[in-house]
Amino acid sequence: MNRTNLIGTIIVVALLNVSAWNARAEGTKVFSPSNPPAMKPIASHKTPAYQAAKRFKHGVNLGDYLEAGNGWGVKVSAAEFAEMKKQGFDHVRVPIAWHRYVGRAPEFKLSPEIFAKVDFVVTNALANKLAVIINIHHFNELDHDPQGATDEFLAIWRQIAAYYKAYPKALTFELDNEPHENATTALMNPIYARAISEIRKSNPHRTLFVEPAGWGGIDELNKLVLPPDNNVIVSVHCYDPFFFTHQGAGWVGADFKQTGFQFPGPPGKPLVPDMKLEPKNYVLARIEKYNTLPRDQNPSSPLAFTGKLKFIHEWSDYYGRPVHLGEFGAYIKADPQSRANFYGAFRRAAEAENIGWCIWDWSANFRYWDKTRNEPMPGLHDALFGKTP
Ligand code: BGC
């Protein structure tokens, strides 16, 4: 071998090694904790939060019900709670717009009307042995001006906590759904701490759920700072791959109007972009990848969420905080087979990481339950409760 060949060979071998090392490094990324030092890990994994998390494995959101505005809510009958239990769910998460039922500052007195509505859900759920999460949902004033709306937030929780203090421990409180806009995790940390200490005055043993900002974003977990309370479960949401789960959903903007995405990709027949929607270049590039990349690299595949779920597991183990996946799901405009494939793949991936999940939603636009036929939507029962293949 002459000198030039030898140098060439060394370079090629070195390059091959670097890429092999990179590939290995990709597959075995080591979790490194990066929360502010004030977030202290809890060493025990036998805390009340971990005990409680065992009741919150397979849940369903009562979406578009008590958080809905006038004219777009669903109706729920007492019999449907028995049906939820029969289907296999062990808990129900109840989004509630309490802030629409408050009187004037500084009391922010909640009206009996909202307690009556929530009582109907809570008593029927508990009677059917379903654990319950009640939350504050769509509290836009808090998102817009977290500090300005803190007094109202605390007053609402003070009243809810006092009202339900004698209820069984299967009833739990989630402080705020999907903080976003100006409600950053850094700003919400001290607000949550104040709410937790308010609630603890009347409910020393109630399990609480707390969501990071960024819409309950998994990427925000590493900004959380929780007080050392050992009965707090962290809750996050994940709608990835978003262009699949929210295809055609009117409230998420022009870039998600294209429908026809299947799960998993690539499709048998390429999806033709609808040019009437004037797709941006990045939307066209996404469609191209969806049409051409093999399953294990396709953007419409479990690749979109498995790494995130793994991160949750590692973060949770390190900090000693059980994490609950409070919302995932696919809008009704995806084809039924793809919806079933998606719900099945997602819940299996969550279970593989030991994460309890709660689908969005029971009977609204991401529905599990078909009220007109009194049965689950096609394939969804098996997807959620069938044997893991
Ligand atoms: C919102 C719903 C929405 C769902 C999926 C929830 O957090 O409250 O209105 O349908 O997310 O986007």
Tab-separated table of C-alpha atoms and ligand atoms in Angstrom:
chain	number	residue	atom	x	y	z
A	1	MET	CA	0.000	0.000	0.000
A	2	ASN	CA	1.572	3.354	-0.976
A	3	ARG	CA	1.515	6.392	1.292
A	4	THR	CA	-1.436	8.102	-0.427
A	5	ASN	CA	-3.535	4.920	-0.226
A	6	LEU	CA	-2.582	4.432	3.400
A	7	ILE	CA	-3.655	7.960	4.345
A	8	GLY	CA	-6.872	7.490	2.347
A	9	THR	CA	-7.588	4.216	4.133
A	10	ILE	CA	-6.971	5.814	7.552
A	11	ILE	CA	-9.353	8.668	6.730
A	12	VAL	CA	-12.086	6.306	5.482
A	13	VAL	CA	-11.743	4.037	8.545
A	14	ALA	CA	-11.817	7.067	10.835
A	15	LEU	CA	-14.937	8.435	9.125
A	16	LEU	CA	-16.675	5.060	9.359
A	17	ASN	CA	-15.858	4.899	13.063
A	18	VAL	CA	-17.166	8.407	13.679
A	19	SER	CA	-20.462	7.641	11.967
A	20	ALA	CA	-20.766	4.303	13.798
A	21	TRP	CA	-20.117	6.117	17.051
A	22	ASN	CA	-22.754	8.703	16.151
A	23	ALA	CA	-25.265	6.002	15.344
A	24	ARG	CA	-24.536	4.322	18.688
A	25	ALA	CA	-24.727	7.642	20.483
A	26	GLU	CA	-28.123	8.347	18.842
A	27	GLY	CA	-29.552	5.034	19.999
A	28	THR	CA	-28.270	5.241	23.555
A	29	LYS	CA	-28.620	8.932	24.389
A	30	VAL	CA	-27.980	9.254	28.069
A	31	PHE	CA	-30.534	11.259	30.023
A	32	SER	CA	-28.968	14.145	31.853
A	33	PRO	CA	-31.069	16.071	34.356
A	34	SER	CA	-31.166	19.797	33.638
A	35	ASN	CA	-33.941	21.311	35.762
A	36	PRO	CA	-33.118	24.291	37.958
A	37	PRO	CA	-31.320	23.121	41.124
A	38	ALA	CA	-34.378	24.150	43.149
A	39	MET	CA	-36.170	21.106	41.677
A	40	LYS	CA	-35.032	18.457	44.116
A	41	PRO	CA	-35.409	14.787	43.211
A	42	ILE	CA	-37.560	12.693	45.551
A	43	ALA	CA	-35.637	9.515	46.315
A	44	SER	CA	-38.543	7.222	47.166
A	45	HIS	CA	-40.714	5.742	44.433
A	46	LYS	CA	-43.277	4.658	47.007
A	47	THR	CA	-44.701	8.111	47.662
A	48	PRO	CA	-48.463	8.792	47.790
A	49	ALA	CA	-48.134	10.178	44.232
A	50	TYR	CA	-46.784	6.832	42.972
A	51	GLN	CA	-49.510	4.955	44.857
A	52	ALA	CA	-52.144	7.235	43.329
A	53	ALA	CA	-50.699	6.936	39.810
A	54	LYS	CA	-51.726	3.259	39.797
A	55	ARG	CA	-55.359	4.422	39.538
A	56	PHE	CA	-54.633	6.586	36.486
A	57	LYS	CA	-53.438	4.123	33.847
A	58	HIS	CA	-56.152	4.079	31.141
A	59	GLY	CA	-58.242	7.225	31.049
A	60	VAL	CA	-60.661	9.182	28.937
A	61	ASN	CA	-61.244	12.932	28.719
A	62	LEU	CA	-64.801	14.215	28.922
A	63	GLY	CA	-63.894	16.689	26.176
A	64	ASP	CA	-66.129	19.525	24.945
A	65	TYR	CA	-68.398	19.177	27.967
A	66	LEU	CA	-67.946	21.340	31.082
A	67	GLU	CA	-65.260	23.484	29.428
A	68	ALA	CA	-67.348	24.107	26.305
A	69	GLY	CA	-68.760	27.489	25.397
A	70	ASN	CA	-72.394	28.032	24.525
A	71	GLY	CA	-73.565	25.926	21.659
A	72	TRP	CA	-70.709	23.440	21.148
A	73	GLY	CA	-70.808	21.103	24.094
A	74	VAL	CA	-71.714	17.413	24.138
A	75	LYS	CA	-74.264	15.844	26.490
A	76	VAL	CA	-73.307	13.047	28.864
A	77	SER	CA	-75.769	10.684	30.545
A	78	ALA	CA	-75.307	8.774	33.808
A	79	ALA	CA	-75.289	5.501	31.857
A	80	GLU	CA	-72.210	6.583	29.927
A	81	PHE	CA	-70.049	6.387	33.063
A	82	ALA	CA	-70.964	2.726	33.450
A	83	GLU	CA	-70.060	2.304	29.781
A	84	MET	CA	-66.642	3.922	30.291
A	85	LYS	CA	-65.883	1.466	33.051
A	86	LYS	CA	-67.181	-1.446	30.974
A	87	GLN	CA	-64.955	-0.439	28.069
A	88	GLY	CA	-61.879	-0.706	30.314
A	89	PHE	CA	-61.138	2.873	31.358
A	90	ASP	CA	-60.056	3.324	34.964
A	91	HIS	CA	-60.283	7.108	35.173
A	92	VAL	CA	-61.956	10.109	33.656
A	93	ARG	CA	-60.414	13.574	33.261
A	94	VAL	CA	-62.956	16.364	33.397
A	95	PRO	CA	-62.020	19.701	31.798
A	96	ILE	CA	-63.972	22.486	33.521
A	97	ALA	CA	-64.233	26.222	32.851
A	98	TRP	CA	-64.797	27.227	36.507
A	99	HIS	CA	-63.658	30.788	35.755
A	100	ARG	CA	-66.856	31.342	33.715
A	101	TYR	CA	-68.905	30.879	36.897
A	102	VAL	CA	-67.184	33.301	39.283
A	103	GLY	CA	-68.617	36.406	40.922
A	104	ARG	CA	-66.759	39.649	41.458
A	105	ALA	CA	-63.262	40.150	42.918
A	106	PRO	CA	-61.929	39.715	45.511
A	107	GLU	CA	-64.127	36.714	46.465
A	108	PHE	CA	-64.580	35.307	42.956
A	109	LYS	CA	-67.428	33.297	44.428
A	110	LEU	CA	-68.245	30.208	42.367
A	111	SER	CA	-71.916	29.737	41.508
A	112	PRO	CA	-73.829	26.686	42.804
A	113	GLU	CA	-74.661	25.968	39.135
A	114	ILE	CA	-71.132	24.843	38.293
A	115	PHE	CA	-70.813	22.729	41.444
A	116	ALA	CA	-74.075	20.981	40.515
A	117	LYS	CA	-72.734	20.184	37.037
A	118	VAL	CA	-69.426	18.896	38.390
A	119	ASP	CA	-71.182	16.898	41.131
A	120	PHE	CA	-73.116	15.000	38.479
A	121	VAL	CA	-69.864	13.874	36.872
A	122	VAL	CA	-67.931	13.222	40.043
A	123	THR	CA	-70.647	11.188	41.767
A	124	ASN	CA	-71.421	9.103	38.685
A	125	ALA	CA	-67.756	8.456	37.971
A	126	LEU	CA	-66.972	7.461	41.563
A	127	ALA	CA	-70.106	5.295	41.728
A	128	ASN	CA	-68.731	3.387	38.739
A	129	LYS	CA	-65.288	3.010	40.338
A	130	LEU	CA	-63.653	5.442	37.973
A	131	ALA	CA	-61.000	7.718	39.466
A	132	VAL	CA	-61.521	11.370	38.541
A	133	ILE	CA	-59.339	14.356	37.635
A	134	ILE	CA	-61.105	17.724	37.719
A	135	ASN	CA	-59.166	20.677	36.335
A	136	ILE	CA	-59.407	24.312	35.292
A	137	HIS	CA	-59.557	24.384	31.490
A	138	HIS	CA	-59.274	27.249	28.981
A	139	PHE	CA	-58.525	29.847	31.685
A	140	ASN	CA	-57.283	32.322	29.073
A	141	GLU	CA	-56.927	35.218	31.528
A	142	LEU	CA	-54.294	33.218	33.399
A	143	ASP	CA	-52.454	32.440	30.147
A	144	HIS	CA	-52.530	36.089	29.171
A	145	ASP	CA	-51.625	37.638	32.509
A	146	PRO	CA	-50.473	34.928	34.920
A	147	GLN	CA	-49.606	37.284	37.749
A	148	GLY	CA	-52.710	39.451	37.252
A	149	ALA	CA	-55.030	36.411	37.367
A	150	THR	CA	-53.285	34.642	40.270
A	151	ASP	CA	-55.736	35.878	42.918
A	152	GLU	CA	-58.664	34.539	40.930
A	153	PHE	CA	-56.833	31.247	40.316
A	154	LEU	CA	-56.141	30.808	44.028
A	155	ALA	CA	-59.693	31.819	45.001
A	156	ILE	CA	-61.150	29.225	42.620
A	157	TRP	CA	-58.960	26.463	44.047
A	158	ARG	CA	-59.649	27.503	47.631
A	159	GLN	CA	-63.382	27.061	46.990
A	160	ILE	CA	-63.134	23.803	45.033
A	161	ALA	CA	-60.815	22.338	47.668
A	162	ALA	CA	-63.137	23.298	50.534
A	163	TYR	CA	-66.175	21.919	48.720
A	164	TYR	CA	-64.642	18.514	47.926
A	165	LYS	CA	-62.434	18.074	50.988
A	166	ALA	CA	-64.386	15.103	52.363
A	167	TYR	CA	-64.540	13.272	49.015
A	168	PRO	CA	-62.680	9.977	48.523
A	169	LYS	CA	-59.092	10.028	47.386
A	170	ALA	CA	-60.071	8.769	43.920
A	171	LEU	CA	-61.064	12.389	43.258
A	172	THR	CA	-58.023	14.469	42.284
A	173	PHE	CA	-57.365	18.060	41.197
A	174	GLU	CA	-55.320	19.219	38.185
A	175	LEU	CA	-54.335	22.833	38.689
A	176	ASP	CA	-54.362	24.245	35.152
A	177	ASN	CA	-54.751	22.847	31.661
A	178	GLU	CA	-52.060	23.642	29.094
A	179	PRO	CA	-50.562	26.938	30.302
A	180	HIS	CA	-49.314	28.868	27.273
A	181	GLU	CA	-48.887	32.388	25.844
A	182	ASN	CA	-47.431	34.454	28.741
A	183	ALA	CA	-47.863	31.638	31.240
A	184	THR	CA	-44.346	30.227	30.993
A	185	THR	CA	-43.236	27.362	33.188
A	186	ALA	CA	-40.903	29.745	35.053
A	187	LEU	CA	-43.847	32.031	35.872
A	188	MET	CA	-46.208	29.172	36.703
A	189	ASN	CA	-43.786	27.438	39.133
A	190	PRO	CA	-44.348	29.895	42.014
A	191	ILE	CA	-48.066	30.217	41.189
A	192	TYR	CA	-48.452	26.438	41.382
A	193	ALA	CA	-46.545	26.399	44.681
A	194	ARG	CA	-49.007	28.925	46.128
A	195	ALA	CA	-52.018	26.981	44.841
A	196	ILE	CA	-50.647	23.742	46.288
A	197	SER	CA	-50.180	25.287	49.720
A	198	GLU	CA	-53.717	26.794	49.553
A	199	ILE	CA	-55.220	23.399	48.684
A	200	ARG	CA	-53.164	21.634	51.334
A	201	LYS	CA	-54.878	23.699	54.074
A	202	SER	CA	-58.140	21.813	53.496
A	203	ASN	CA	-56.914	18.740	51.572
A	204	PRO	CA	-53.623	17.573	53.079
A	205	HIS	CA	-53.798	14.191	51.333
A	206	ARG	CA	-55.467	14.975	47.989
A	207	THR	CA	-53.508	13.909	44.878
A	208	LEU	CA	-52.749	16.894	42.638
A	209	PHE	CA	-51.700	17.058	38.990
A	210	VAL	CA	-49.509	19.836	37.614
A	211	GLU	CA	-48.783	20.623	33.950
A	212	PRO	CA	-45.784	22.485	32.591
A	213	ALA	CA	-46.374	25.360	30.183
A	214	GLY	CA	-45.997	25.133	26.393
A	215	TRP	CA	-49.457	23.478	26.327
A	216	GLY	CA	-48.365	20.790	28.771
A	217	GLY	CA	-45.279	20.317	26.627
A	218	ILE	CA	-42.862	17.466	27.234
A	219	ASP	CA	-40.020	19.821	26.246
A	220	GLU	CA	-40.982	22.016	29.206
A	221	LEU	CA	-40.543	19.304	31.835
A	222	ASN	CA	-36.962	20.379	32.417
A	223	LYS	CA	-38.097	23.850	33.513
A	224	LEU	CA	-40.426	22.646	36.259
A	225	VAL	CA	-39.693	23.446	39.872
A	226	LEU	CA	-42.130	21.719	42.210
A	227	PRO	CA	-42.349	22.078	45.961
A	228	PRO	CA	-41.258	18.995	47.924
A	229	ASP	CA	-44.896	17.803	48.211
A	230	ASN	CA	-44.924	14.032	47.648
A	231	ASN	CA	-48.496	13.742	46.359
A	232	VAL	CA	-48.120	15.614	43.057
A	233	ILE	CA	-48.284	13.844	39.680
A	234	VAL	CA	-46.898	15.716	36.680
A	235	SER	CA	-49.099	15.766	33.589
A	236	VAL	CA	-48.062	16.371	29.969
A	237	HIS	CA	-49.855	16.322	26.610
A	238	CYS	CA	-48.660	14.987	23.266
A	239	TYR	CA	-50.422	15.262	19.906
A	240	ASP	CA	-47.502	14.205	17.726
A	241	PRO	CA	-47.432	13.742	14.804
A	242	PHE	CA	-49.538	16.920	14.839
A	243	PHE	CA	-50.142	17.085	11.054
A	244	PHE	CA	-51.723	13.636	11.360
A	245	THR	CA	-53.641	14.069	14.649
A	246	HIS	CA	-54.979	17.545	13.806
A	247	GLN	CA	-55.500	17.198	10.048
A	248	GLY	CA	-58.440	19.360	9.008
A	249	ALA	CA	-59.007	20.743	12.545
A	250	GLY	CA	-60.383	24.245	12.100
A	251	TRP	CA	-58.753	25.767	15.213
A	252	VAL	CA	-55.092	25.038	14.456
A	253	GLY	CA	-54.399	27.135	11.384
A	254	ALA	CA	-53.833	26.914	7.663
A	255	ASP	CA	-50.789	24.601	7.705
A	256	PHE	CA	-52.876	21.719	9.044
A	257	LYS	CA	-55.801	21.950	6.615
A	258	GLN	CA	-54.462	19.200	4.334
A	259	THR	CA	-56.294	15.944	5.049
A	260	GLY	CA	-55.691	12.398	3.816
A	261	PHE	CA	-52.658	11.545	5.990
A	262	GLN	CA	-52.660	7.924	7.086
A	263	PHE	CA	-50.950	6.343	10.063
A	264	PRO	CA	-48.448	4.905	9.686
A	265	GLY	CA	-46.915	6.250	6.484
A	266	PRO	CA	-45.854	5.921	3.759
A	267	PRO	CA	-49.229	5.487	2.021
A	268	GLY	CA	-49.765	2.879	-0.704
A	269	LYS	CA	-50.779	5.673	-3.059
A	270	PRO	CA	-48.937	8.999	-2.645
A	271	LEU	CA	-50.964	11.853	-1.123
A	272	VAL	CA	-51.463	14.642	-3.659
A	273	PRO	CA	-51.163	18.068	-2.006
A	274	ASP	CA	-54.281	20.203	-2.303
A	275	MET	CA	-52.874	23.289	-4.047
A	276	LYS	CA	-56.071	25.251	-3.328
A	277	LEU	CA	-54.861	25.394	0.274
A	278	GLU	CA	-51.755	27.284	-0.964
A	279	PRO	CA	-49.376	25.036	1.014
A	280	LYS	CA	-46.113	26.570	2.194
A	281	ASN	CA	-42.861	24.955	1.125
A	282	TYR	CA	-42.344	23.240	4.451
A	283	VAL	CA	-45.822	21.713	4.221
A	284	LEU	CA	-44.989	20.368	0.747
A	285	ALA	CA	-41.678	18.995	2.064
A	286	ARG	CA	-43.557	17.251	4.873
A	287	ILE	CA	-45.961	15.646	2.405
A	288	GLU	CA	-43.008	14.530	0.284
A	289	LYS	CA	-41.340	12.867	3.280
A	290	TYR	CA	-44.625	11.281	4.311
A	291	ASN	CA	-45.079	9.901	0.772
A	292	THR	CA	-41.572	8.534	0.370
A	293	LEU	CA	-39.769	7.694	3.629
A	294	PRO	CA	-39.924	4.080	4.839
A	295	ARG	CA	-42.016	3.301	7.912
A	296	ASP	CA	-39.138	3.471	10.414
A	297	GLN	CA	-38.192	6.971	9.249
A	298	ASN	CA	-41.626	8.249	8.282
A	299	PRO	CA	-42.909	11.395	10.025
A	300	SER	CA	-46.349	9.748	10.349
A	301	SER	CA	-45.157	6.892	12.549
A	302	PRO	CA	-44.318	6.102	16.181
A	303	LEU	CA	-40.991	7.837	15.535
A	304	ALA	CA	-42.909	11.058	16.260
A	305	PHE	CA	-43.493	10.138	19.911
A	306	THR	CA	-41.380	7.199	21.116
A	307	GLY	CA	-38.304	9.325	21.946
A	308	LYS	CA	-40.463	11.824	23.829
A	309	LEU	CA	-42.118	9.089	25.864
A	310	LYS	CA	-38.698	7.659	26.705
A	311	PHE	CA	-37.570	11.085	27.899
A	312	ILE	CA	-40.659	11.338	30.143
A	313	HIS	CA	-39.805	7.975	31.700
A	314	GLU	CA	-36.215	8.959	32.404
A	315	TRP	CA	-37.138	12.385	33.736
A	316	SER	CA	-39.811	10.849	35.945
A	317	ASP	CA	-37.462	8.198	37.382
A	318	TYR	CA	-34.718	10.704	38.064
A	319	TYR	CA	-36.923	13.259	39.809
A	320	GLY	CA	-39.125	10.732	41.617
A	321	ARG	CA	-42.282	12.262	40.117
A	322	PRO	CA	-44.811	10.031	38.369
A	323	VAL	CA	-45.855	11.498	35.002
A	324	HIS	CA	-49.291	11.115	33.442
A	325	LEU	CA	-50.044	11.610	29.741
A	326	GLY	CA	-53.212	13.669	30.192
A	327	GLU	CA	-54.122	14.108	26.504
A	328	PHE	CA	-53.332	12.407	23.226
A	329	GLY	CA	-55.606	11.592	20.316
A	330	ALA	CA	-56.538	12.000	16.668
A	331	TYR	CA	-59.273	14.196	15.205
A	332	ILE	CA	-62.215	12.580	13.498
A	333	LYS	CA	-61.061	13.622	9.987
A	334	ALA	CA	-58.328	10.961	9.872
A	335	ASP	CA	-59.588	7.712	8.323
A	336	PRO	CA	-60.904	5.151	10.873
A	337	GLN	CA	-58.186	2.546	10.283
A	338	SER	CA	-55.431	5.130	10.748
A	339	ARG	CA	-57.069	6.441	13.921
A	340	ALA	CA	-57.174	2.915	15.320
A	341	ASN	CA	-53.547	2.322	14.302
A	342	PHE	CA	-52.504	5.591	15.911
A	343	TYR	CA	-54.336	5.143	19.233
A	344	GLY	CA	-52.999	1.588	19.454
A	345	ALA	CA	-49.384	2.499	18.672
A	346	PHE	CA	-49.393	5.466	21.027
A	347	ARG	CA	-50.870	3.736	24.049
A	348	ARG	CA	-48.537	0.763	23.596
A	349	ALA	CA	-45.549	3.109	23.429
A	350	ALA	CA	-46.754	4.882	26.604
A	351	GLU	CA	-47.264	1.586	28.397
A	352	ALA	CA	-43.794	0.425	27.334
A	353	GLU	CA	-42.470	3.437	29.256
A	354	ASN	CA	-44.802	2.764	32.195
A	355	ILE	CA	-46.782	5.971	31.617
A	356	GLY	CA	-50.508	6.177	32.409
A	357	TRP	CA	-52.512	7.698	29.543
A	358	CYS	CA	-55.801	9.507	28.999
A	359	ILE	CA	-57.255	9.791	25.507
A	360	TRP	CA	-58.845	12.915	24.076
A	361	ASP	CA	-61.819	12.311	24.036
A	362	TRP	CA	-64.979	10.417	24.978
A	363	SER	CA	-67.709	11.512	22.539
A	364	ALA	CA	-66.719	14.808	20.880
A	365	ASN	CA	-64.480	15.468	17.882
A	366	PHE	CA	-61.704	13.031	18.759
A	367	ARG	CA	-64.278	10.532	19.846
A	368	TYR	CA	-63.895	7.050	21.208
A	369	TRP	CA	-67.601	6.518	21.786
A	370	ASP	CA	-70.132	6.694	18.974
A	371	LYS	CA	-73.312	7.903	20.691
A	372	THR	CA	-75.499	7.356	17.666
A	373	ARG	CA	-74.638	3.634	17.521
A	374	ASN	CA	-73.883	3.119	21.209
A	375	GLU	CA	-70.542	1.487	20.504
A	376	PRO	CA	-66.867	2.418	20.203
A	377	MET	CA	-65.643	3.966	16.954
A	378	PRO	CA	-64.193	1.343	14.571
A	379	GLY	CA	-61.158	-0.452	15.942
A	380	LEU	CA	-60.704	1.784	18.968
A	381	HIS	CA	-61.602	-0.713	21.676
A	382	ASP	CA	-59.024	-3.157	20.436
A	383	ALA	CA	-56.503	-0.389	19.896
A	384	LEU	CA	-56.711	0.680	23.532
A	385	PHE	CA	-57.486	-2.531	25.339
A	386	GLY	CA	-56.520	-5.342	22.980
A	387	LYS	CA	-53.515	-7.547	23.578
A	388	THR	CA	-50.186	-5.990	22.723
A	389	PRO	CA	-49.135	-7.600	19.440
B	1	BGC	C1	-58.564	21.367	23.986
B	1	BGC	C2	-59.597	20.917	22.992
B	1	BGC	C3	-58.943	20.359	21.743
B	1	BGC	C4	-57.904	19.327	22.116
B	1	BGC	C5	-57.156	18.866	20.895
B	1	BGC	C6	-57.640	20.242	24.268
B	1	BGC	O1	-56.714	20.607	25.255
B	1	BGC	O2	-59.183	21.767	25.163
B	1	BGC	O3	-60.454	21.965	22.690
B	1	BGC	O4	-59.914	19.726	20.954
B	1	BGC	O5	-56.991	19.838	23.059
B	1	BGC	O6	-56.605	19.941	20.207
